Amino acid sequence: MTKNYSNMIDREDDGSIAILRIDLRDRSMNVLDPGVIDAIAVATGEAIADPAISGIVITSGKENGFLAGADLTVVSGWGDPAYALASVRAEVAKLGNTFRAIETCGKPVVAACNGLALGGGLELALACHYRVVTRHARYGLPEITLGLLPGAGGTQRVMRLIGIQAALPILMQGRTISGAEAVEAGLAHEAVDRGQVVNAALAALRENRVKALAAWDEKGFRLPGGDAYAPANANALTVASTLSHVASKGNNTAPLAILRCIHDGSRLPFDKAQQVEQKYFVDLLRKPAARNIVRTMFITKQSADKLKRRPEGPPKHIMSRMGVLGTGIMGSGIAEVSAAAGIDVVLVDRSADIAEASKTRIAKGLDRQVAQGRLTQERRDAILSRIHVGAGIEAFAGCELVIEAILEDIKVKQDAIRNVEAVLGEDAIFATNTSALPIDELATASIRPQNFIGLHYFSPVPKMALVEVISGKATSEQTLARSLDYLAQTKKTPVVVNDGYGFYTTRCVDAYLREGIHLLLDGFDPILIEKAGEALGMPVGPLCLSDEVGNDTAHHISHFFENRESGPVGADRARSNAILDRLIADGRTGRKGGKGFYTYAEDGSKAIDRAFLSQLTDFKRQDLEVARERMLFAQLVETARCWDSGVIEDAAEADLAACLGWAFPTHLGGPMAVIEQMGSAHFAERCRELVAQAGARFTLPESFARARPGARYYRDAA
Ligand code: NAD
């Protein structure tokens, strides 16, 4: 007979063994929230108390997943300063205590992980006495990537199972491993095929292979490899601490907190160690960094992936045939991800040979993945079989969508629009991957402007999740809906913005790059400028980024923007453009040309070109904090302008686009989060000062300069 707990857990006894199946009815995947934790406590409590039951199996009712981890919406709520700290501590303790009660219940408990177990899901499995996992499913503790740590005993159990040194990569990198690897690492006992986990768990119990006591609860337990003071462990902890600090420039405190849990916990009995872990977990939860990361990179991303901005009217559409015009860096990437999503893709360039070369490049990339074991040969062949080289534009006949990724020139693009639309059907969508040209201006060449849209991808396309979707004035709901359906089909994260020169992301990247040039011109040492960019949390400094993007591209975009801007905002641009002009005149296109702000050696190494830059700066100014703040504010002010002109209108989505698109530091949440958390009055005041100290480009639009104190931009804001 099946018993149901809170509509979340089913219990069916197999003889003297209780099988508990976690199955959240309203979710496609199980997650942990206080209700689920209560249900687990009640269900396991009853089975433990039942004298007819001698062993327990915990599994999931979902076909391909055990437990995806904590419900991050709930976790994010716990981080809100409005949520009483004592209540947060109680919730966190309840989770840990529930798992600990399972571990110390006196009856053998087996986790039968039928698929993925992450974060709190894996922590539940770790609290069971025996773990059966699915060979090919993924397991891991990714909390660190969210600015958090595993707070339900994860740091303590992993270290006690496999020792400090083996635990470090699992806890500090947040990477997932396969079930087979989990067994090899000593985190699980058996890896079997999907569908076999419960049988394997029952067999382990019936054959008395499961001891109802964790190793660390046995008398005389010693941590494998010794505690944190064992010389090799002390060494490994010091190295891990240094590496994590260097990697995050001190912006992510989670690595240090995990190291403290290991250090302190390694010398304590389990229950005390768990309290230490809970304390560090709550500390992290209440820091803005974790809240910002979880809100932007998880909650907002999830809602964007679920197509929050999709108009409801048009029915869901699955794309089956499309075209890509221009098969260079971007076109090849777009073709690859589309073919990987099951879409037939027609490639057209200026000649069939160029398109063929693109297909060969895609094949080589896929071959590399096969060699690395990341792709099967069958899948590689299937992807390539969907990519068709077309001799000319006529090959697009019958395509439901054509994306152009040709030269960034309005006339060339408008010609292409006319030619391509002539062979497309009435319903077909024409999308442009322009980085900066206004959609409405391009659409003047279109005979069906309602079917015209901007899909701005990021390079490299297969790796970058974001696509900035630009809806023009005439873009219809059907075009927007179908474009979003297509992006979901190809597993991209869409953020919808309105039209304007450079849209949102290109304008903000330009602002960051240009501030690097202004700092140079103001006498800052280029090495310090680069370090200040990294200290802010950007992956690379502005001069390096400009070289990587290509100074010719930066030059082209900045001159294009110069013609669009007016008033004080544009006044400073001529100053930075003059430097870009000099770079281009000197052939300094960046890495691709062998020289830019840096010089590049044949072995791939690079060095700041001090001889060239000495013509621009005297290297005297060394104030890292000033440089860091100016580069942050350059991005904030540009974001404020995009908001003021209606290019962006959803703060959460704009922040997601910033973090995914130009790697704005996730611990800050995004530019709108920074402005809101800084306070509108302080933001306006500091910008006024920066105008006086550094230049007119820090002038805020009126709506921000005169914003009421405490103005909020997030929709969920009170
Ligand atoms: P690319 O130079 O690598 O490729 C352009 C391709 O278009 C070439 O194969 C070229 O032969 C072809 N082409 C040019 N004119 C054509 C025409 N009239 N008809 C058919 N084919 C033509 O350029 P890319 O970096 O892939 O950029 C393409 C577009 O994507 C540009 O609009 C660019 O602004 C935009 N974009 C680039 C990036 C990036 O990081 N590279 C990012 C976002 C958007």
Short mmCIF file of C-alpha atoms and ligand atoms in Angstrom, two decimals, residues 325-331 348-350 354 361 393 404-409 412-413 416 432-436 456-459 549 553, ligand 1:
data_model
loop_
_atom_site.label_atom_id
_atom_site.label_comp_id
_atom_site.label_asym_id
_atom_site.label_seq_id
_atom_site.Cartn_x
_atom_site.Cartn_y
_atom_site.Cartn_z
CA LEU A 325 24.03 34.14 -44.27
CA GLY A 326 27.70 34.91 -43.63
CA THR A 327 29.64 31.95 -42.34
CA GLY A 328 32.50 33.60 -40.47
CA ILE A 329 33.09 33.42 -36.73
CA MET A 330 29.51 34.14 -35.73
CA GLY A 331 27.64 32.44 -38.58
CA VAL A 348 25.39 30.73 -47.61
CA ASP A 349 28.35 33.09 -47.97
CA ARG A 350 29.85 35.09 -50.82
CA ILE A 354 33.64 29.97 -48.14
CA ARG A 361 35.73 24.37 -39.40
CA ILE A 393 20.71 32.96 -51.61
CA GLU A 404 22.54 37.16 -41.21
CA ALA A 405 26.06 37.44 -39.78
CA ILE A 406 27.81 39.34 -42.58
CA LEU A 407 29.84 42.54 -42.68
CA GLU A 408 28.84 45.19 -40.11
CA ASP A 409 27.81 47.74 -42.72
CA VAL A 412 25.67 45.69 -47.23
CA LYS A 413 23.20 44.36 -44.67
CA ALA A 416 21.21 41.27 -48.11
CA THR A 432 20.21 40.21 -37.93
CA ASN A 433 23.19 39.51 -35.70
CA THR A 434 24.41 43.09 -35.91
CA SER A 435 26.36 44.25 -32.86
CA ALA A 436 25.26 47.84 -33.02
CA HIS A 456 22.62 39.48 -31.08
CA TYR A 457 24.84 36.49 -30.25
CA PHE A 458 28.12 36.54 -28.35
CA SER A 459 31.40 34.96 -29.32
CA VAL A 549 37.75 42.05 -29.41
CA THR A 553 36.05 46.62 -34.17
P1 NAD B 1 33.45 37.47 -40.02
O1 NAD B 1 34.28 38.42 -40.79
O2 NAD B 1 34.11 36.38 -39.28
O3 NAD B 1 32.40 36.78 -41.00
C1 NAD B 1 31.63 37.48 -41.92
C2 NAD B 1 31.28 36.53 -43.05
O4 NAD B 1 30.30 37.16 -43.85
C3 NAD B 1 32.45 36.19 -43.93
O5 NAD B 1 32.50 34.80 -44.14
C4 NAD B 1 32.16 36.92 -45.23
O6 NAD B 1 32.65 36.25 -46.37
C5 NAD B 1 30.65 36.96 -45.22
N1 NAD B 1 30.07 38.05 -45.97
C6 NAD B 1 30.39 39.37 -45.97
N2 NAD B 1 29.55 40.06 -46.77
C7 NAD B 1 28.69 39.16 -47.31
C8 NAD B 1 27.60 39.26 -48.19
N3 NAD B 1 27.22 40.41 -48.70
N4 NAD B 1 26.92 38.13 -48.49
C9 NAD B 1 27.29 36.93 -47.99
N5 NAD B 1 28.32 36.79 -47.11
C10 NAD B 1 29.01 37.88 -46.80
O7 NAD B 1 32.55 38.36 -39.09
P2 NAD B 1 31.84 37.98 -37.70
O8 NAD B 1 32.76 38.29 -36.61
O9 NAD B 1 31.28 36.63 -37.82
O10 NAD B 1 30.69 39.07 -37.64
C11 NAD B 1 29.54 38.99 -38.43
C12 NAD B 1 28.45 39.89 -37.85
O11 NAD B 1 28.21 39.53 -36.51
C13 NAD B 1 28.79 41.37 -37.84
O12 NAD B 1 27.61 42.11 -38.07
C14 NAD B 1 29.29 41.60 -36.42
O13 NAD B 1 29.11 42.92 -35.99
C15 NAD B 1 28.36 40.67 -35.66
N6 NAD B 1 28.87 40.22 -34.36
C16 NAD B 1 30.16 39.83 -34.22
C17 NAD B 1 30.59 39.40 -32.97
C18 NAD B 1 32.00 38.92 -32.76
O14 NAD B 1 32.43 38.81 -31.61
N7 NAD B 1 32.74 38.58 -33.79
C19 NAD B 1 29.70 39.37 -31.90
C20 NAD B 1 28.37 39.76 -32.08
C21 NAD B 1 27.97 40.19 -33.34
#
